[in-house]
Coordinates of N, CA and C and ligand atoms in Angstrom, one line a residue:
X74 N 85.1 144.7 103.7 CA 86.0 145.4 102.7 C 85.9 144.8 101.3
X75 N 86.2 145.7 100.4 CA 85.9 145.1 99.5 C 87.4 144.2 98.6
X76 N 87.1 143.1 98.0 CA 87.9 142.4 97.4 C 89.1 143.1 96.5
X77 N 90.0 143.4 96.7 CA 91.3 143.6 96.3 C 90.9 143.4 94.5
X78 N 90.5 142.0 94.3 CA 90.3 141.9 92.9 C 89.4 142.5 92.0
X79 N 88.1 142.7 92.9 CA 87.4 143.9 92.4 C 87.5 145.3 92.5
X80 N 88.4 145.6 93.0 CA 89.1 147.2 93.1 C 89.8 147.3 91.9
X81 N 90.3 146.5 91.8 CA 91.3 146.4 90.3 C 90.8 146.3 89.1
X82 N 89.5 145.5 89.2 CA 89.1 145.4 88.3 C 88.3 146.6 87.7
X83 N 87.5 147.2 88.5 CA 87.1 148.3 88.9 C 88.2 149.5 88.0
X84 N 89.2 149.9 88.5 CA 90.2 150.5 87.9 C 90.6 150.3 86.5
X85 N 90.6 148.8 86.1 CA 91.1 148.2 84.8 C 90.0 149.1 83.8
X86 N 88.4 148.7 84.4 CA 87.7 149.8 83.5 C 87.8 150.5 83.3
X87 N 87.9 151.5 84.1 CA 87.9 153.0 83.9 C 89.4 153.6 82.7
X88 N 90.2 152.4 82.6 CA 91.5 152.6 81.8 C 91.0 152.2 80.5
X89 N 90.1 151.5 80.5 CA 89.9 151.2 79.5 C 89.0 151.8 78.8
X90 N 87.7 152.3 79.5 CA 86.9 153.5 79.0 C 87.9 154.5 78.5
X91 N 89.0 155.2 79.4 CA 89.3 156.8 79.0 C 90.6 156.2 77.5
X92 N 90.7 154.5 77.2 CA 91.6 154.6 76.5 C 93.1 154.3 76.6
X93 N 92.8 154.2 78.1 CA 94.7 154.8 78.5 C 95.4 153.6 78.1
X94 N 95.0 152.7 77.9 CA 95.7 151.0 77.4 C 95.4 149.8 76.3
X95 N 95.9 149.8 75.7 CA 95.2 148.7 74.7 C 95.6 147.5 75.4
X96 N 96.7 146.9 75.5 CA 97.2 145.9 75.7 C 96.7 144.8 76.6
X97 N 96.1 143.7 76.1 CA 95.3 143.2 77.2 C 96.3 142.4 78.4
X98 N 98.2 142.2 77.8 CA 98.9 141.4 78.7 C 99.2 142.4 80.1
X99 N 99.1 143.7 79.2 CA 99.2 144.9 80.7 C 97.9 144.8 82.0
X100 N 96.7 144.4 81.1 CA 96.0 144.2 82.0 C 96.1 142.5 83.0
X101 N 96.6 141.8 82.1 CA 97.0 140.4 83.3 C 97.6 140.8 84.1
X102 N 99.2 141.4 83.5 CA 100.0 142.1 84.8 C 99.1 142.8 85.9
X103 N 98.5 143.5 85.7 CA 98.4 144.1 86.3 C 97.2 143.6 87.5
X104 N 96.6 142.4 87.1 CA 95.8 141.7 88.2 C 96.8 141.0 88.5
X105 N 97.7 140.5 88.2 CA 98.7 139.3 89.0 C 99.9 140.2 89.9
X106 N 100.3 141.4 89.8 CA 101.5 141.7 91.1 C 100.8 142.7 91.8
X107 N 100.8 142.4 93.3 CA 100.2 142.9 94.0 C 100.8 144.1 94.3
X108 N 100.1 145.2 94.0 CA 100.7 146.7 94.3 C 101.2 146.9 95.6
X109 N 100.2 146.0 96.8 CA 100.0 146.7 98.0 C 101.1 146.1 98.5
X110 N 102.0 145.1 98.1 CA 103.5 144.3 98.5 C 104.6 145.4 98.3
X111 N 104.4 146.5 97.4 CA 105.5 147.7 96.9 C 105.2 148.8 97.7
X112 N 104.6 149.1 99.0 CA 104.5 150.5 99.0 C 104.4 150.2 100.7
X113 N 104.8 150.9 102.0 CA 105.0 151.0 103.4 C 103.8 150.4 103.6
X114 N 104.0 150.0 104.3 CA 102.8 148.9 105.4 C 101.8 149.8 105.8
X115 N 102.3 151.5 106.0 CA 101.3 151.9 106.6 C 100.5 153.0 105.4
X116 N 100.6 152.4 104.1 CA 100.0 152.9 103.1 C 99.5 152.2 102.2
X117 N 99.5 151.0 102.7 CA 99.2 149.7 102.1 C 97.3 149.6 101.4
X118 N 96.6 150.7 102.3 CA 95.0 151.0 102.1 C 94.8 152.0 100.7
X119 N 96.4 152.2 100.3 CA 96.1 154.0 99.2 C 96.6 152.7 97.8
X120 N 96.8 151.8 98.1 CA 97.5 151.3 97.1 C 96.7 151.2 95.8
X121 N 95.5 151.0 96.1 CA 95.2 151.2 94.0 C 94.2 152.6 94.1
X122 N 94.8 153.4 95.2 CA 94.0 154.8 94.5 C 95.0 155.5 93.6
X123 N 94.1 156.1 92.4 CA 94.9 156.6 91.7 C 96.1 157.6 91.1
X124 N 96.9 157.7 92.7 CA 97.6 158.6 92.6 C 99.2 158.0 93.0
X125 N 100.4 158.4 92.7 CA 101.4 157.9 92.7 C 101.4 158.7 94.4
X126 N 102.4 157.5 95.1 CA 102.7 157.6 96.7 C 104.1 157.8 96.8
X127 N 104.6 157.9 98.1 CA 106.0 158.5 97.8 C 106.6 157.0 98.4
X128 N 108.1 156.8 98.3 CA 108.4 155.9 98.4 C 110.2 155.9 99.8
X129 N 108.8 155.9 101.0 CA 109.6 156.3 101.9 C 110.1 157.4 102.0
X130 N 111.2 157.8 102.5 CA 110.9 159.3 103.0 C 112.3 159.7 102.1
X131 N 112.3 159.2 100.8 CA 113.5 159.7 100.0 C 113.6 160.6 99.0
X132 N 112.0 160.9 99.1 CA 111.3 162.1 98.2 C 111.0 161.7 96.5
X133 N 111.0 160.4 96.6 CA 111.1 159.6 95.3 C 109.6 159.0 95.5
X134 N 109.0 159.0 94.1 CA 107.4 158.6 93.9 C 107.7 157.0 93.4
X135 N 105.9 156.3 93.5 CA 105.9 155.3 92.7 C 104.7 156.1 92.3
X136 N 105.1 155.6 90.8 CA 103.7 156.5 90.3 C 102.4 155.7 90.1
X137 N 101.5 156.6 89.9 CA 100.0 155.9 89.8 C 99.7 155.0 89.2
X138 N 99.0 154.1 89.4 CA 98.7 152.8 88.5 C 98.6 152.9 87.4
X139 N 97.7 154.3 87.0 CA 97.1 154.0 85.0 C 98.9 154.7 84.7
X140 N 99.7 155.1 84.9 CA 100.9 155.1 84.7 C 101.7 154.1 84.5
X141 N 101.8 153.6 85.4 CA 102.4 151.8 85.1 C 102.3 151.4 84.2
X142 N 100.7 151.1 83.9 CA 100.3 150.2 82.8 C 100.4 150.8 81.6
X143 N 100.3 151.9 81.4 CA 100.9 152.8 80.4 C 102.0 152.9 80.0
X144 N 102.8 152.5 80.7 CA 104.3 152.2 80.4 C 104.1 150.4 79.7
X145 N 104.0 150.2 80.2 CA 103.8 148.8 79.5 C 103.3 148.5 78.2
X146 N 102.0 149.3 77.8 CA 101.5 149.7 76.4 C 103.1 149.9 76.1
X147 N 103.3 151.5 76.3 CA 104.7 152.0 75.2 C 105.6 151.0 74.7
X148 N 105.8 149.8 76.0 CA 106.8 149.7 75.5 C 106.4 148.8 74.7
X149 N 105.6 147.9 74.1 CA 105.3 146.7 73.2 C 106.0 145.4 73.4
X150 N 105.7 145.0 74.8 CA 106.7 144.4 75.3 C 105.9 142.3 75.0
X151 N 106.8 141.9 74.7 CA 106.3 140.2 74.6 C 107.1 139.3 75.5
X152 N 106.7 137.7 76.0 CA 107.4 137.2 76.3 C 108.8 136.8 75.9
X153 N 109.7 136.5 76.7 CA 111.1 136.3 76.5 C 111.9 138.1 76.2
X154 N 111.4 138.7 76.7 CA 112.6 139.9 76.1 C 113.4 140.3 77.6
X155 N 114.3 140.8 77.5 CA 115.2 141.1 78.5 C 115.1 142.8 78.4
X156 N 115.1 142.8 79.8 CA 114.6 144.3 79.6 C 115.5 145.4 80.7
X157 N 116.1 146.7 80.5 CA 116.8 147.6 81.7 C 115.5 147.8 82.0
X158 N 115.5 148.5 83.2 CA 114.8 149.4 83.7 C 115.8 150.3 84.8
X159 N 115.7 151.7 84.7 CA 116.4 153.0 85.6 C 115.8 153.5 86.4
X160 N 116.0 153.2 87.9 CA 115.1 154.1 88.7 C 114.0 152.9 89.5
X161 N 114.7 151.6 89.6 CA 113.7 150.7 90.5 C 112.5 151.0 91.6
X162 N 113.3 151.9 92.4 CA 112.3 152.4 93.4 C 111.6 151.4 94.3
X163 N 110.5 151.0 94.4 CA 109.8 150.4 95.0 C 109.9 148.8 94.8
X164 N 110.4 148.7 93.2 CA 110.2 147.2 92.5 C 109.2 146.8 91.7
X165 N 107.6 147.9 91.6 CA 106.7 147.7 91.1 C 106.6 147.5 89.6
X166 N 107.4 148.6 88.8 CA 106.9 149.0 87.8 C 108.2 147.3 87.0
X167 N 109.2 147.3 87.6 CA 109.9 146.3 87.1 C 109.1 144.8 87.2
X168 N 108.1 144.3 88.6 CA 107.4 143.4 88.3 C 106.3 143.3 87.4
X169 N 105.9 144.7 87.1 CA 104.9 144.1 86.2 C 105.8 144.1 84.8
X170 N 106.7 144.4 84.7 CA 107.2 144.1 83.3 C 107.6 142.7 83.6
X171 N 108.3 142.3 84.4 CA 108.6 141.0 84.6 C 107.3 139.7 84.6
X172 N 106.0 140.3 84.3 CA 104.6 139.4 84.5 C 104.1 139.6 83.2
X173 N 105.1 140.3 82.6 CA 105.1 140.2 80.6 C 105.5 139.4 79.9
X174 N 107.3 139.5 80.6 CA 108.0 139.2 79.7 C 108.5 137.8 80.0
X175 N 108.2 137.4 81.4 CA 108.3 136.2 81.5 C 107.1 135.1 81.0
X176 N 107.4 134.0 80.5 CA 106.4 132.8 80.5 C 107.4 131.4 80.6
X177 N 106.2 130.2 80.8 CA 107.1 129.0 80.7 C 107.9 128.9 79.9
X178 N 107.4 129.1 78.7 CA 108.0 129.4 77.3 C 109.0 129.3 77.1
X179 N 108.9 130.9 77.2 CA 110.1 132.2 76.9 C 110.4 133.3 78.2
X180 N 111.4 132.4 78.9 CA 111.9 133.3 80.4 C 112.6 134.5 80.1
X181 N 111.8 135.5 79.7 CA 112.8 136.7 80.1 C 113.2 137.7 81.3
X182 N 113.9 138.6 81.6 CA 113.9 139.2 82.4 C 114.4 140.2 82.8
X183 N 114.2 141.1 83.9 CA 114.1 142.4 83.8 C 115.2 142.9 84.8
X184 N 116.3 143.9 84.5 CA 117.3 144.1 85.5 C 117.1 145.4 85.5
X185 N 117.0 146.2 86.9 CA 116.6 147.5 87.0 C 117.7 148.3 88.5
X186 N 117.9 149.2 87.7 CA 118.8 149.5 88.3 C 118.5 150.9 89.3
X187 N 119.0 150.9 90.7 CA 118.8 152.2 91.6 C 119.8 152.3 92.1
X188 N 119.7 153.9 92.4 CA 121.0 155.1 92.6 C 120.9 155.1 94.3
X189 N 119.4 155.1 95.3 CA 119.4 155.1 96.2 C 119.8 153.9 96.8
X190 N 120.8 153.9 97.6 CA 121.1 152.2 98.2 C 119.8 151.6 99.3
X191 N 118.8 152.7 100.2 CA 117.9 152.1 100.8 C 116.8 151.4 100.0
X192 N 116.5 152.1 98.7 CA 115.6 152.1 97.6 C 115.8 150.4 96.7
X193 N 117.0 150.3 97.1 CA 118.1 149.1 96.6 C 117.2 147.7 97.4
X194 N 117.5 147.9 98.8 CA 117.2 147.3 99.6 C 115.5 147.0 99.5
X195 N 114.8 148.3 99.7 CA 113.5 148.0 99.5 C 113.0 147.6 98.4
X196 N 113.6 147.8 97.3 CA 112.6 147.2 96.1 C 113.1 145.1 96.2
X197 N 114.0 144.8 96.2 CA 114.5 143.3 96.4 C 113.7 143.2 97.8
X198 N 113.7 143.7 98.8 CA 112.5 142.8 99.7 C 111.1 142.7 99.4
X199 N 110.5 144.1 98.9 CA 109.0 144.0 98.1 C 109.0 142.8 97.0
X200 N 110.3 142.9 95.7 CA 110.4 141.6 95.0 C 110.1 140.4 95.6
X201 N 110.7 139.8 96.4 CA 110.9 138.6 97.2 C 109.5 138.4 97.8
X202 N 108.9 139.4 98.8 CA 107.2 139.1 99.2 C 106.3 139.0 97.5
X203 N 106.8 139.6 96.8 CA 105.5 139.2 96.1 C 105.7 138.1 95.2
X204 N 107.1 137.4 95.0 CA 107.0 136.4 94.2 C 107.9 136.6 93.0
X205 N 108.4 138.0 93.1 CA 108.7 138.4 91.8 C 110.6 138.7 91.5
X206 N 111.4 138.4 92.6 CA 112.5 138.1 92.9 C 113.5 137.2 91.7
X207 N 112.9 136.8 91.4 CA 113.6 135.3 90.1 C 113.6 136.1 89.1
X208 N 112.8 136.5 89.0 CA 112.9 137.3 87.6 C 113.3 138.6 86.9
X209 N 113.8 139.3 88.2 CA 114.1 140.8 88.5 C 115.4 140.7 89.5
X210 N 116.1 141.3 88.6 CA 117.4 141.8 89.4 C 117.7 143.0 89.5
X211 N 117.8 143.8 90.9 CA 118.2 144.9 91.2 C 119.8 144.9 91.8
X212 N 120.0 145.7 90.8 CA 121.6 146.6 90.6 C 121.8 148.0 91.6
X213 N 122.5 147.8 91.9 CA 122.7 149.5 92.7 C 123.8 150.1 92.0
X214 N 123.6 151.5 91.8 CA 124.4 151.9 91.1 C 123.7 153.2 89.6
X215 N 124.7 153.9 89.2 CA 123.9 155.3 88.3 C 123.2 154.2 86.9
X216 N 122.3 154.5 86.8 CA 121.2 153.5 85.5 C 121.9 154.4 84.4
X217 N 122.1 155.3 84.4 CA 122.3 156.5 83.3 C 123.7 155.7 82.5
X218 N 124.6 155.1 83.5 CA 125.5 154.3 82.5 C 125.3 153.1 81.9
X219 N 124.0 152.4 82.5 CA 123.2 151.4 81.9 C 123.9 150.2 82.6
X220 N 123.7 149.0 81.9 CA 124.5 147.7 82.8 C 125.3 146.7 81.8
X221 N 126.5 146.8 81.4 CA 127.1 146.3 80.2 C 127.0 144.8 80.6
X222 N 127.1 144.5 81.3 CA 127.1 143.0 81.1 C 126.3 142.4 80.9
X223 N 125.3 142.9 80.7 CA 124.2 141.8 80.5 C 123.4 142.4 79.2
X224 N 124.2 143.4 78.3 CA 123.5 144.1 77.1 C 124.4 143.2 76.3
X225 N 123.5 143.6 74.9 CA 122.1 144.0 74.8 C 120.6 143.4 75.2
X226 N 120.0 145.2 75.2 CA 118.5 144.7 75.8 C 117.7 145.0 74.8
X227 N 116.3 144.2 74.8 CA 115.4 144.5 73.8 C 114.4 145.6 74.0
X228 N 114.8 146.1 75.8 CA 113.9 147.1 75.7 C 114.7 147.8 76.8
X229 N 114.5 149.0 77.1 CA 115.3 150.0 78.0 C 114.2 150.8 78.8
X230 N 113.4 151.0 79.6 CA 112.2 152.1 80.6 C 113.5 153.2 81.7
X231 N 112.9 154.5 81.0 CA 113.9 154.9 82.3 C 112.6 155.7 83.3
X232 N 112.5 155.2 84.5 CA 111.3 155.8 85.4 C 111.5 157.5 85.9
X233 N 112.5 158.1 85.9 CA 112.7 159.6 86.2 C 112.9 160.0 84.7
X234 N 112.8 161.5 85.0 CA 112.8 162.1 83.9 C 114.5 163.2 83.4
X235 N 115.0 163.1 82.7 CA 116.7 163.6 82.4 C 116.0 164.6 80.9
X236 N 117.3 165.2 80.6 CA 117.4 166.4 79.7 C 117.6 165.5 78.4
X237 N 118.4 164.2 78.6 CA 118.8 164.1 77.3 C 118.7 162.7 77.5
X238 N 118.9 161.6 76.2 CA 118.6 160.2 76.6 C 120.5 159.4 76.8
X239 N 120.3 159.1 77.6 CA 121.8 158.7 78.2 C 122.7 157.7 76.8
X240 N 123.5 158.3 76.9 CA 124.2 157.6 75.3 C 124.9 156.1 75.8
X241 N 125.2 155.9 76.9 CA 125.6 154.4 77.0 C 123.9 153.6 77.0
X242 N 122.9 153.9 77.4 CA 121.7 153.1 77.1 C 121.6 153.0 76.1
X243 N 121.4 154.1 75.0 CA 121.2 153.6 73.1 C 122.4 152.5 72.9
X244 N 123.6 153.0 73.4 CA 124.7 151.8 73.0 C 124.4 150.3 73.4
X245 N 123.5 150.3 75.0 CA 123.1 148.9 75.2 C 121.6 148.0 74.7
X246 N 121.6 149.0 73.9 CA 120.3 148.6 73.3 C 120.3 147.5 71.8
X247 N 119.5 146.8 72.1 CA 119.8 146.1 70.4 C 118.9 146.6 69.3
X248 N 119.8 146.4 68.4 CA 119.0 147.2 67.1 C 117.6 146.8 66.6
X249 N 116.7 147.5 66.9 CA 115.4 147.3 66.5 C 114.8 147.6 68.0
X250 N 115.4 147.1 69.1 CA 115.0 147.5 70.6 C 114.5 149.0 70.4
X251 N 113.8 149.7 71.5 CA 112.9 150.5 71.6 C 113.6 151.2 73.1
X252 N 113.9 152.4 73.5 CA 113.9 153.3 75.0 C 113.1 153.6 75.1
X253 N 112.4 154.3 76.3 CA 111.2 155.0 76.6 C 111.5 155.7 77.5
X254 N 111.8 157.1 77.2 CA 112.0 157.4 78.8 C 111.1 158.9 79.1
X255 N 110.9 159.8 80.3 CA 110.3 161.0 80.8 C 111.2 162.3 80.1
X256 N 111.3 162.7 78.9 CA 112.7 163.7 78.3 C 112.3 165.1 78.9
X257 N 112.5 165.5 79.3 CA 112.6 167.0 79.6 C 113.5 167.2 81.3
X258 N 113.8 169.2 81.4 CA 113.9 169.2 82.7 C 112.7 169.2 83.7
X259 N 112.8 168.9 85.2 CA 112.4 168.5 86.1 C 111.5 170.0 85.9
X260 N 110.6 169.5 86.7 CA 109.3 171.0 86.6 C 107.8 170.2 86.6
X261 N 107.0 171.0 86.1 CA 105.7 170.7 86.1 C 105.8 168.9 85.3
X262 N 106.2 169.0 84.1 CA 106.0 168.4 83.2 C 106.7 167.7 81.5
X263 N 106.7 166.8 81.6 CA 108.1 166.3 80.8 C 107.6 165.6 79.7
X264 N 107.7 165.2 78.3 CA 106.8 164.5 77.2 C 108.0 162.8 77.8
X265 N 107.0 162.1 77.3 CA 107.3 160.8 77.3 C 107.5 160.5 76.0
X266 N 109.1 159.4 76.1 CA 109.2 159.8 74.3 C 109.7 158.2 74.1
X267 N 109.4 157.9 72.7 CA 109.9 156.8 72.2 C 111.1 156.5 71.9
X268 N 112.0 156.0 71.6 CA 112.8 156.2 71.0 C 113.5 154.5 70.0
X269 N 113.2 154.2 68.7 CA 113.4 153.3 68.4 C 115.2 153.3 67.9
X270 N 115.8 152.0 68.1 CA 117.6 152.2 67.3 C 117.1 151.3 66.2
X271 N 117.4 152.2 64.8 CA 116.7 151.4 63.2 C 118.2 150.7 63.3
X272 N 119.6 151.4 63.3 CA 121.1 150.4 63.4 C 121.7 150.8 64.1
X273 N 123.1 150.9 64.1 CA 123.9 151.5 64.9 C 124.1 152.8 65.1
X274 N 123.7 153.9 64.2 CA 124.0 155.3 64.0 C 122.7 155.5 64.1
X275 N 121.5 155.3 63.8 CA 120.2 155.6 63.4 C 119.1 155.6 64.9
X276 N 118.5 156.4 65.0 CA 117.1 155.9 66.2 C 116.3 156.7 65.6
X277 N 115.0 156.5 65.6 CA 113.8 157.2 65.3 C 113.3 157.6 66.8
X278 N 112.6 159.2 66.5 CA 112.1 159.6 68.0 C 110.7 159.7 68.3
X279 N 109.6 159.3 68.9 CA 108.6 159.9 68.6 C 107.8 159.9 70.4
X280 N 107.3 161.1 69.9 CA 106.3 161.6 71.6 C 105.6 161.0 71.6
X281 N 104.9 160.5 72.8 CA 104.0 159.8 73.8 C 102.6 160.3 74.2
X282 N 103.2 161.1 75.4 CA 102.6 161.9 75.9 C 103.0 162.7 76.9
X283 N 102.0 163.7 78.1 CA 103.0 164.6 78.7 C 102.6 163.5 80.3
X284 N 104.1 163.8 80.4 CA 103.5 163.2 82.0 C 104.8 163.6 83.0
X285 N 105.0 163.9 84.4 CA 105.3 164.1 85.5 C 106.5 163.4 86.3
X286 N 107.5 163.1 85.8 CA 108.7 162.1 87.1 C 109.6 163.0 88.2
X287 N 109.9 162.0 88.5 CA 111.0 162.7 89.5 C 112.4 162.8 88.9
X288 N 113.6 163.8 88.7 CA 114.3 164.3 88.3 C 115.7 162.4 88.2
X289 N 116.0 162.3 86.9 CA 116.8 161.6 87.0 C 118.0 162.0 87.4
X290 N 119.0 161.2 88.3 CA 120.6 161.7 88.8 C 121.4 160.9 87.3
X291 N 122.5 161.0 88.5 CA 123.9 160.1 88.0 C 124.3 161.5 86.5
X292 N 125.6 160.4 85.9 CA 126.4 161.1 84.8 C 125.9 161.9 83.9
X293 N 124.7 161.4 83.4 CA 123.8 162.1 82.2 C 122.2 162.2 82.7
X294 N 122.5 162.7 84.0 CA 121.3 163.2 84.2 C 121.1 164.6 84.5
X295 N 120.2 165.1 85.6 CA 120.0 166.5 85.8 C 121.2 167.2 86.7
Ligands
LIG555 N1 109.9 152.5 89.0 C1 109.7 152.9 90.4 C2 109.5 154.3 90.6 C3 110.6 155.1 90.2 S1 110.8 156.7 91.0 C4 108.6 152.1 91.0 O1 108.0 151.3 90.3 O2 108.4 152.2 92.2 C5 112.4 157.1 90.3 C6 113.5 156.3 90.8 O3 114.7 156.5 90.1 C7 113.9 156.7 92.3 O4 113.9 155.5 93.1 C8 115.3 157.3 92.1 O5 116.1 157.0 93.2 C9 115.8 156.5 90.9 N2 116.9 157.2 90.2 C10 117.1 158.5 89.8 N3 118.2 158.6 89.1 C11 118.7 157.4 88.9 C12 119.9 156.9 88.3 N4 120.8 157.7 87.6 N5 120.2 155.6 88.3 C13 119.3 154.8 89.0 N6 118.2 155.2 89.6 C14 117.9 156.5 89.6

């Protein structure tokens, strides 16, 4: 079989031919957390094909790898930043932000929050096997109200996609911080949108690109 690290690496090219990433710390992440630790044991062989898998039988995706890392580009993320994330899921997409933002340095870290309570449970056991537990804290509970105690964040990822961008997250955001989230209704296809806060009253908005989630819940969602 072939080496796990040359599968990846293998993949890393092909992202990098079509474009899909500049960022070369997305590509460290992305060799250092092991995908195959996020996803059922008995799917553990699909893990860097390039298609998002479901995540147990709760009809909730983890999405495909050049997705991940693409979120990582958007967000412009550096060591030391503290970061939400909505829609934990598996734990994946939170550790490789967590293999960003953390360094000896500058320990930041990433608290991500899920609505499903089994989803709860599985992403903190996948954390823990892969090493990535210290650095990621999963919250149970609607992300859409965001997590006041520990705001402001310098960056906010919402992983499902909602109609509108949840107004307690802009509120937990710090000025100059950046949201990212899947904007449209649930359907084929949703733009991925930027969204910078210039001060308190002010955000700039700008599109991404088009891409595919699963429907965000809770207060200000679908
Ligand atoms: N980031 C995940 C994939 C997310 S799939 C990963 O890396 O595996 C979207 C997730 O968002 C699902 O787990 C779903 O249960 C969760 N979700 C949907 N609405 C939510 C809400 N309002 N608050 C928190 N989690 C939510």
């Amino acid at each position: 079989m072939t080496e796990i690290r040359v599968i990846k690496e293998r993949l890393l090219d092909q992202y990098k031919r079509r474009g899909y990433v500049k960022d070369v710390k997305a590509f460290d992440a992305f060799m250092r957390v092991p995908r195959e630790k996020f996803i059922p044991e008995r799917l553990a062989s699909s893990a860097y094909l390039d298609h998002p898998l479901p995540l147990m039988n709760t009809g909730q995706t983890i999405s495909a790898p050049h997705m991940t890392i693409m979120i990582l580009d958007y967000l412009e993320l550096v060591p030391g930043q503290k970061v939400l994330e909505i829609g934990a899921g598996s734990g994946y997409q939170a550790a490789l932000i967590a293999a960003v933002v953390t360094s000896d340095e500058a320990p930041g870290h990433v608290y991500s929050i899920e609505i499903v309570p089994d989803l709860v449970e599985f992403a903190r056991k996948n954390l823990a096997r892969a090493g990535f537990d210290e650095y990621v804290t999963v919250i149970e509970g609607d992300g859409t109200l965001g997590h006041e105690k520990e705001a402001p964040y310098d960056r906010v990822i919402l992983t499902a996609a909602g109609p509108i961008v949840p107004p307690p997250l802009i509120e937990q955001l710090r000025v100059d911080g950046t949201l990212v989230m899947p904007l449209g209704r649930p359907g084929l296809w949703q733009q991925m949108t930027r969204y910078r806060k210039v001060n308190d009253i002010e955000v700039i908005k700008e599109n991404l690109s088009s891409v595919a989630f699963v429907p965000l819940r809770g207060k200000y969602g679908v």
